[in-house]
mmCIF file of C-alpha atoms in Angstrom:
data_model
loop_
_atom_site.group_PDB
_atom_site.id
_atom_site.type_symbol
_atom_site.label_atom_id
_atom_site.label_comp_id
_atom_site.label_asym_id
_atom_site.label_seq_id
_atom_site.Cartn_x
_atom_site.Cartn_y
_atom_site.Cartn_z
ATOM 1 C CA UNK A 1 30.912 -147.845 -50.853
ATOM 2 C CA UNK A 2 28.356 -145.457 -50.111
ATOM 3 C CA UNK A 3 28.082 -141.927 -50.654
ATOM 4 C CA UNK A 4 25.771 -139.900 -48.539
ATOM 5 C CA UNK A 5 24.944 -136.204 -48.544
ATOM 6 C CA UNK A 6 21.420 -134.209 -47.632
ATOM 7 C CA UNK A 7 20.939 -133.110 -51.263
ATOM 8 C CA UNK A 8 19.308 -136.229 -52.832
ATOM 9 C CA UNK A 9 20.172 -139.243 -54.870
ATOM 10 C CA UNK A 10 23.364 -138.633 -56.893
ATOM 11 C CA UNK A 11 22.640 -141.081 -59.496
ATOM 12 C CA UNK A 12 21.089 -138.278 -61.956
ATOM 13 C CA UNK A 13 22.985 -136.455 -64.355
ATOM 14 C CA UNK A 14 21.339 -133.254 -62.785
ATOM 15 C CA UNK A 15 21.748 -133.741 -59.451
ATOM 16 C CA UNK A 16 19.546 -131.528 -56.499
ATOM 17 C CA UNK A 17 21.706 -128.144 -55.973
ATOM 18 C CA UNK A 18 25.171 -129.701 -57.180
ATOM 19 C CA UNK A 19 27.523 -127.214 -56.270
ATOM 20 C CA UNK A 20 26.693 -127.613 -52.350
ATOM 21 C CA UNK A 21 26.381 -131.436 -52.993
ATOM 22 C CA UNK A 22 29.932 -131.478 -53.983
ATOM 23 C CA UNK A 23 31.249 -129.282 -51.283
ATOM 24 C CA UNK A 24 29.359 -131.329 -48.963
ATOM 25 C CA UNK A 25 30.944 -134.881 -50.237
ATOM 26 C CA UNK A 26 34.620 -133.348 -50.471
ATOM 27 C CA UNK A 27 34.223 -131.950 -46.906
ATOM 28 C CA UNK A 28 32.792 -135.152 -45.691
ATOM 29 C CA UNK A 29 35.516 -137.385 -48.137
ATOM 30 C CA UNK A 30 38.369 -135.368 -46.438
ATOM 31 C CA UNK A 31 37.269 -135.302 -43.151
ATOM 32 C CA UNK A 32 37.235 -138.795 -43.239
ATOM 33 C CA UNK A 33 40.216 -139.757 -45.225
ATOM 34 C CA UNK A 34 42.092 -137.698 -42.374
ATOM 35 C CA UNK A 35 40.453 -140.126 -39.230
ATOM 36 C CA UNK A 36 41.210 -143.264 -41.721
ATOM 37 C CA UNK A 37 44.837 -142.408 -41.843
ATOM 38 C CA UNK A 38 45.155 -141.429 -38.445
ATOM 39 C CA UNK A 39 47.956 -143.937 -36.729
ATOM 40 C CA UNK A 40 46.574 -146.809 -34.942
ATOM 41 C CA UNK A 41 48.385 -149.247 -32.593
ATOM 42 C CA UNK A 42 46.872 -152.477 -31.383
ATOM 43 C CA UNK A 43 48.135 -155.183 -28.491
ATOM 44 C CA UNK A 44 46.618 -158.467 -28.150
ATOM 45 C CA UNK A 45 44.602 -159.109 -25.419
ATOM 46 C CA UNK A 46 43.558 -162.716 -24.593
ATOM 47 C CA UNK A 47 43.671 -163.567 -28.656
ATOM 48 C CA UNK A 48 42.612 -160.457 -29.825
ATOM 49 C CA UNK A 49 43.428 -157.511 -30.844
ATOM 50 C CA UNK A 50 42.750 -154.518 -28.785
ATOM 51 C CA UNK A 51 43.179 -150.900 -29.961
ATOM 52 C CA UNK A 52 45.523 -148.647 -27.758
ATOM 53 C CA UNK A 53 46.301 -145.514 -29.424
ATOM 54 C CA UNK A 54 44.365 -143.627 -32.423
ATOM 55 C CA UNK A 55 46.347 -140.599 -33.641
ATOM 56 C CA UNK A 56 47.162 -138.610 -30.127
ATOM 57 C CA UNK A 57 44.495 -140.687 -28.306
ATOM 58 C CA UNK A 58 44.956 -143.844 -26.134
ATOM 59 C CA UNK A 59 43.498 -146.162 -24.035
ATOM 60 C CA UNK A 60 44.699 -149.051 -21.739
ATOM 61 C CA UNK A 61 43.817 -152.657 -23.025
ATOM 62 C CA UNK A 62 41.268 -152.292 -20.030
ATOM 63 C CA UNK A 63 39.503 -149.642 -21.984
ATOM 64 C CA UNK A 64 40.329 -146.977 -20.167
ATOM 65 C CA UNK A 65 40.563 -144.055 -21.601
ATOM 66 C CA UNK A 66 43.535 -141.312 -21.645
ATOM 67 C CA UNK A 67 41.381 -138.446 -21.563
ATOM 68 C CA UNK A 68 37.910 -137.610 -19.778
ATOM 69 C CA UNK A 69 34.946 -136.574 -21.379
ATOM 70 C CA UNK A 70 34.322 -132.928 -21.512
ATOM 71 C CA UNK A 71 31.609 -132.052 -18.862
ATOM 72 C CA UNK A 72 28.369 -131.136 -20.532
ATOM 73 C CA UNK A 73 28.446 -127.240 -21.606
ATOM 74 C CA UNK A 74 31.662 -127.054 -21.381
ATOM 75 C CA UNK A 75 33.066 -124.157 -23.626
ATOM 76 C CA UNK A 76 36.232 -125.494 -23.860
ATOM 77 C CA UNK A 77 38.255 -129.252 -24.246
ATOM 78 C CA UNK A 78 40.288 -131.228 -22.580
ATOM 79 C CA UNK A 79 38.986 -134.309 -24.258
ATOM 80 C CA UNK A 80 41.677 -135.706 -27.019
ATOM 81 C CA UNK A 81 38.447 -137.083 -28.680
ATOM 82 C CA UNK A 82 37.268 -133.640 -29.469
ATOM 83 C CA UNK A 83 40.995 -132.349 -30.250
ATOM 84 C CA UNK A 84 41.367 -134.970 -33.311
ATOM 85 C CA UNK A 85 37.426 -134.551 -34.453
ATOM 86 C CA UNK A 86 38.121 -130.438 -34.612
ATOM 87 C CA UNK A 87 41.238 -130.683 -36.496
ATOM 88 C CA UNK A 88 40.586 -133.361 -38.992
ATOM 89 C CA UNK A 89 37.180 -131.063 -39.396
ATOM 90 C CA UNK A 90 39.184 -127.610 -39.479
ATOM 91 C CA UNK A 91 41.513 -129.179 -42.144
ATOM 92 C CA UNK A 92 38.540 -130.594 -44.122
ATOM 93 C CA UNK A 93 36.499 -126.711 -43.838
ATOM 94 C CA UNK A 94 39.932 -125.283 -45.102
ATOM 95 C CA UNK A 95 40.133 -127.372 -48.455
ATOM 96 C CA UNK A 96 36.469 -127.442 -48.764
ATOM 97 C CA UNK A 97 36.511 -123.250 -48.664
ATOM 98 C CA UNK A 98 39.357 -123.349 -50.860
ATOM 99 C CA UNK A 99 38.151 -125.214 -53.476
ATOM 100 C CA UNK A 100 34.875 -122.919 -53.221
ATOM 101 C CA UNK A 101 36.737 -119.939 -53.704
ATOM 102 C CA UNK A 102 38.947 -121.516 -56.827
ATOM 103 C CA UNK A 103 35.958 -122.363 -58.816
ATOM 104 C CA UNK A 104 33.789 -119.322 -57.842
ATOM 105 C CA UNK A 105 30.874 -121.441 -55.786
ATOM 106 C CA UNK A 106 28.748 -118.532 -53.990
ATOM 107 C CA UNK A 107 26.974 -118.598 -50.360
ATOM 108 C CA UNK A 108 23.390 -119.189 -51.303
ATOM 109 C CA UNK A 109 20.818 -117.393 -50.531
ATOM 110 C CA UNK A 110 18.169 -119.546 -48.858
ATOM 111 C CA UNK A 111 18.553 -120.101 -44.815
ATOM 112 C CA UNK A 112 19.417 -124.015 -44.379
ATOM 113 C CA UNK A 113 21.518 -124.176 -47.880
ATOM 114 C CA UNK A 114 23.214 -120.610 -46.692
ATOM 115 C CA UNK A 115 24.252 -122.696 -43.029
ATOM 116 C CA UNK A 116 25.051 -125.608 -44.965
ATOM 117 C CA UNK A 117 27.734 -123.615 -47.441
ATOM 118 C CA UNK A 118 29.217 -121.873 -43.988
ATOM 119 C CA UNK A 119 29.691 -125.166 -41.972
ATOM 120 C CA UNK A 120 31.520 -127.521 -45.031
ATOM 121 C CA UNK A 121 33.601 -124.191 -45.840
ATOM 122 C CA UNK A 122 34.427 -123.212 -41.928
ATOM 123 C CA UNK A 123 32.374 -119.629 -42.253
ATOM 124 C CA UNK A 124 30.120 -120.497 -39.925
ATOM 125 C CA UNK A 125 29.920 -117.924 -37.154
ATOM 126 C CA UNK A 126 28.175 -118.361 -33.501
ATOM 127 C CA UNK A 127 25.322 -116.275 -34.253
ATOM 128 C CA UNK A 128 24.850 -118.750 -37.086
ATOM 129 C CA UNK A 129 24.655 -121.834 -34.713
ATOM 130 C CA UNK A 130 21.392 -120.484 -33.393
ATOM 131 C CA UNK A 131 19.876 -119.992 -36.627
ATOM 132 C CA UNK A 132 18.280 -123.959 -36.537
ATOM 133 C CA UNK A 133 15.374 -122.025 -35.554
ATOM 134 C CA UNK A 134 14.780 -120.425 -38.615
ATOM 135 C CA UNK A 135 14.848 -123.642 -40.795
ATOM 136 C CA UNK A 136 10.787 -123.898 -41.691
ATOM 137 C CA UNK A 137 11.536 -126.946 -43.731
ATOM 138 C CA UNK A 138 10.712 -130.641 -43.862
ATOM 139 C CA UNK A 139 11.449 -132.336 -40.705
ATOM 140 C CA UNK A 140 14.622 -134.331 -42.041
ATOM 141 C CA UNK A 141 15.814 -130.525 -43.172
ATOM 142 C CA UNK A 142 14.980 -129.546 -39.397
ATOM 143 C CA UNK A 143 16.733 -131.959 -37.230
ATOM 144 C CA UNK A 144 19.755 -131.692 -39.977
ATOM 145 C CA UNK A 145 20.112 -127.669 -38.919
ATOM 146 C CA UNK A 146 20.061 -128.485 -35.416
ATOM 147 C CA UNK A 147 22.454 -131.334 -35.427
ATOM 148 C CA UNK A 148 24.686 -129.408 -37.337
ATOM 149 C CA UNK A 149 24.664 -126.608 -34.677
ATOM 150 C CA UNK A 150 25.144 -129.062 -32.020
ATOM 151 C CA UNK A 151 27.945 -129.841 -33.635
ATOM 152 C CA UNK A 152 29.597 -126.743 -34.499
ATOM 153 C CA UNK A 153 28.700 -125.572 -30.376
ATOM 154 C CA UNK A 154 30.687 -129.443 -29.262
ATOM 155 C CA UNK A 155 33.268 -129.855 -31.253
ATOM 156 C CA UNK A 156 33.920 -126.994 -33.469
ATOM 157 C CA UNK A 157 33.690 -124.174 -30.846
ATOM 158 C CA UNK A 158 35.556 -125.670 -28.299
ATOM 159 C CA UNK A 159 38.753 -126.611 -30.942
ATOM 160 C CA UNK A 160 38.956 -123.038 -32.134
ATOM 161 C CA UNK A 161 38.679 -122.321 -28.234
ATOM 162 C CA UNK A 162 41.451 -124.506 -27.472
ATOM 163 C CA UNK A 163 43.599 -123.131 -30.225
ATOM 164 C CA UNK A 164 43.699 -120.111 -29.184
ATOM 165 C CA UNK A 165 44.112 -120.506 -25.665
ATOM 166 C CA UNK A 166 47.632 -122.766 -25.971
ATOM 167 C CA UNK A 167 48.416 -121.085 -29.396
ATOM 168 C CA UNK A 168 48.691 -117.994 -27.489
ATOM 169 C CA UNK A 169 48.777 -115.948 -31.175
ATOM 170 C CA UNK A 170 49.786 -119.188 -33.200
ATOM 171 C CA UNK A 171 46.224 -120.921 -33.780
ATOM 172 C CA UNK A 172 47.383 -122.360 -36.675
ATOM 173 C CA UNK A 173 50.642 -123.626 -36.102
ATOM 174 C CA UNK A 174 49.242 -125.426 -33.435
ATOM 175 C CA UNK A 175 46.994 -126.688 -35.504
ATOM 176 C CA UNK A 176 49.294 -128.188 -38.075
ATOM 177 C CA UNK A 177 51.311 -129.763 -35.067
ATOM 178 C CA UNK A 178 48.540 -131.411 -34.256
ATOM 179 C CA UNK A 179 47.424 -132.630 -37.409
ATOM 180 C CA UNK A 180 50.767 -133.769 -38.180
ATOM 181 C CA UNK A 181 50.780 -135.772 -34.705
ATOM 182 C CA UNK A 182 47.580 -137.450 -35.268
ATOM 183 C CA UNK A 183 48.481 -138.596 -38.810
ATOM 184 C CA UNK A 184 51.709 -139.966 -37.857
ATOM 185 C CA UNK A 185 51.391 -140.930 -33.767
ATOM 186 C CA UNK A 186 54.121 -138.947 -33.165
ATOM 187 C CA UNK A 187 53.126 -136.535 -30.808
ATOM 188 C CA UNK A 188 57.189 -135.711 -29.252
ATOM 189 C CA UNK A 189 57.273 -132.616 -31.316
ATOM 190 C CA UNK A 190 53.979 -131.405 -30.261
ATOM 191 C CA UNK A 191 54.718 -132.031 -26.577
ATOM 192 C CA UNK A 192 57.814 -130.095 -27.349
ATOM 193 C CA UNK A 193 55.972 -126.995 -28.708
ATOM 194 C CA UNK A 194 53.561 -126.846 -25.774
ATOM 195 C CA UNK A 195 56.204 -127.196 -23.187
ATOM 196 C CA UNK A 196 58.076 -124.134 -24.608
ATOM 197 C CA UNK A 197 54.860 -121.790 -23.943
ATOM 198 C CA UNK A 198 53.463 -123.275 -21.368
ATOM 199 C CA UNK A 199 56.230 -125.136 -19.743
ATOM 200 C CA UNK A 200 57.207 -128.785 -19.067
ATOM 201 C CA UNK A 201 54.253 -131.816 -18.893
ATOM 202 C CA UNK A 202 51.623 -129.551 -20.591
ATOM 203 C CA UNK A 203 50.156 -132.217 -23.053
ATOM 204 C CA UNK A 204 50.115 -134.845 -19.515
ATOM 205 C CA UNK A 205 48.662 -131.729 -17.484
ATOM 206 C CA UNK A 206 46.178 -130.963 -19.712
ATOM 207 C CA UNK A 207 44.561 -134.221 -21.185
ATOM 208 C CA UNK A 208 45.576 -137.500 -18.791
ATOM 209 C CA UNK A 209 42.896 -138.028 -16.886
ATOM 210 C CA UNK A 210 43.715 -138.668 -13.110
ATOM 211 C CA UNK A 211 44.805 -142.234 -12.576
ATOM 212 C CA UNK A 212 45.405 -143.680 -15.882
ATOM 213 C CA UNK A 213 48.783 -145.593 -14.834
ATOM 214 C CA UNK A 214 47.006 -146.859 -11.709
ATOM 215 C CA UNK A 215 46.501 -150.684 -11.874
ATOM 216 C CA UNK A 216 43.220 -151.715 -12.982
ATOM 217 C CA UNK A 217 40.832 -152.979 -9.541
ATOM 218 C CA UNK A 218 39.498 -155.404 -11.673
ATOM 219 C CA UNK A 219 42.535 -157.093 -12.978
#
């Protein structure tokens, strides 16, 4: 097993800037631990197995995808993709910032550990995303600051976006919904919840993408 963060070898007793090290492993160990137990459902397909559904996400054993991919700048999602990445990340932010709090780790002071603290404990702001800039460090350092505001304008952005445009004043309860529907495949109470704000077929109307039950051409 290896495990990874952008503050040096952890081998050492005194290890480079621990208390962001840590944060940055529990936010990345939680985050993942989230996708792996995600539900997963697999057909066979000419001897082997093919994977149809991941948490609220599916496919056809063609491949083809439930959802489409967002269209480049879009501010907001329709992509399931995007909808399990920002939740299992929100989730991960929330313990991370939690655990911060409990044990009294501060926001540092220097630019790229500052951004760093702010994206693994969910603080990070918009203005913040454009701060890359400002990162006069080694190149590694650099192209870490901008990939992590990539990431917090494509995934993280357009979740909190999407929460609070079908939450409609109850981000986070639609948040837990879907957590809970991604960990267990179970998405009936979900679909249940959306169609009592925004009325019947929302989860279809919002994320199948136009002829997914159509038989495949090439079969």
């Amino acid at each position: 097993m290896a495990v990874i963060t952008m503050y040096g070898p952890m081998e050492c007793r005194d290890t480079e800037r621990s208390p962001l090290a840590l944060l940055d492993l529990l936010r990345a160990y939680t985050h993942d631990c989230l996708h792996y137990g995600s539900r997963r459902r697999y057909v066979e397909v000419a001897g082997r197995p093919v994977r149809t559904q991941y948490g609220i996400n599916y496919r056809r054993a063609t491949g083809q995808p439930y959802s489409v991919v967002d269209r480049h700048g879009s501010r907001n999602t329709r992509n399931l993709g995007i909808v399990m990445e920002g939740a299992c990340d929100k989730e991960a932010r929330s313990i991370t910032r939690q655990t911060a709090e409990r044990f009294g780790v501060a926001e540092p002071f220097d630019i790229l550990d500052a951004l760093v603290f702010r994206d693994v404990t969910g603080t990070l702001s918009e203005e913040d995303t454009g701060r890359a800039v400002e990162v006069h460090a080694s190149e590694e350092q650099t192209r870490y600051a901008v990939a992590l505001s990539d990431y917090d304008r494509t995934v993280t952005r357009r979740y909190i976006r999407f929460l609070a445009e079908f939450g409609l004043g109850e981000g986070d309860e639609l948040h837990a919904r879907l957590l809970a529907a991604i960990v267990t495949g179970d998405v009936t109470e979900l679909m249940t919840w959306l169609d009592e704000r925004h009325g019947p077929g929302t989860f279809t109307g919002l994320f199948r993408a136009p002829g997914y039950f159509e038989p495949d051409p090439s079969a």
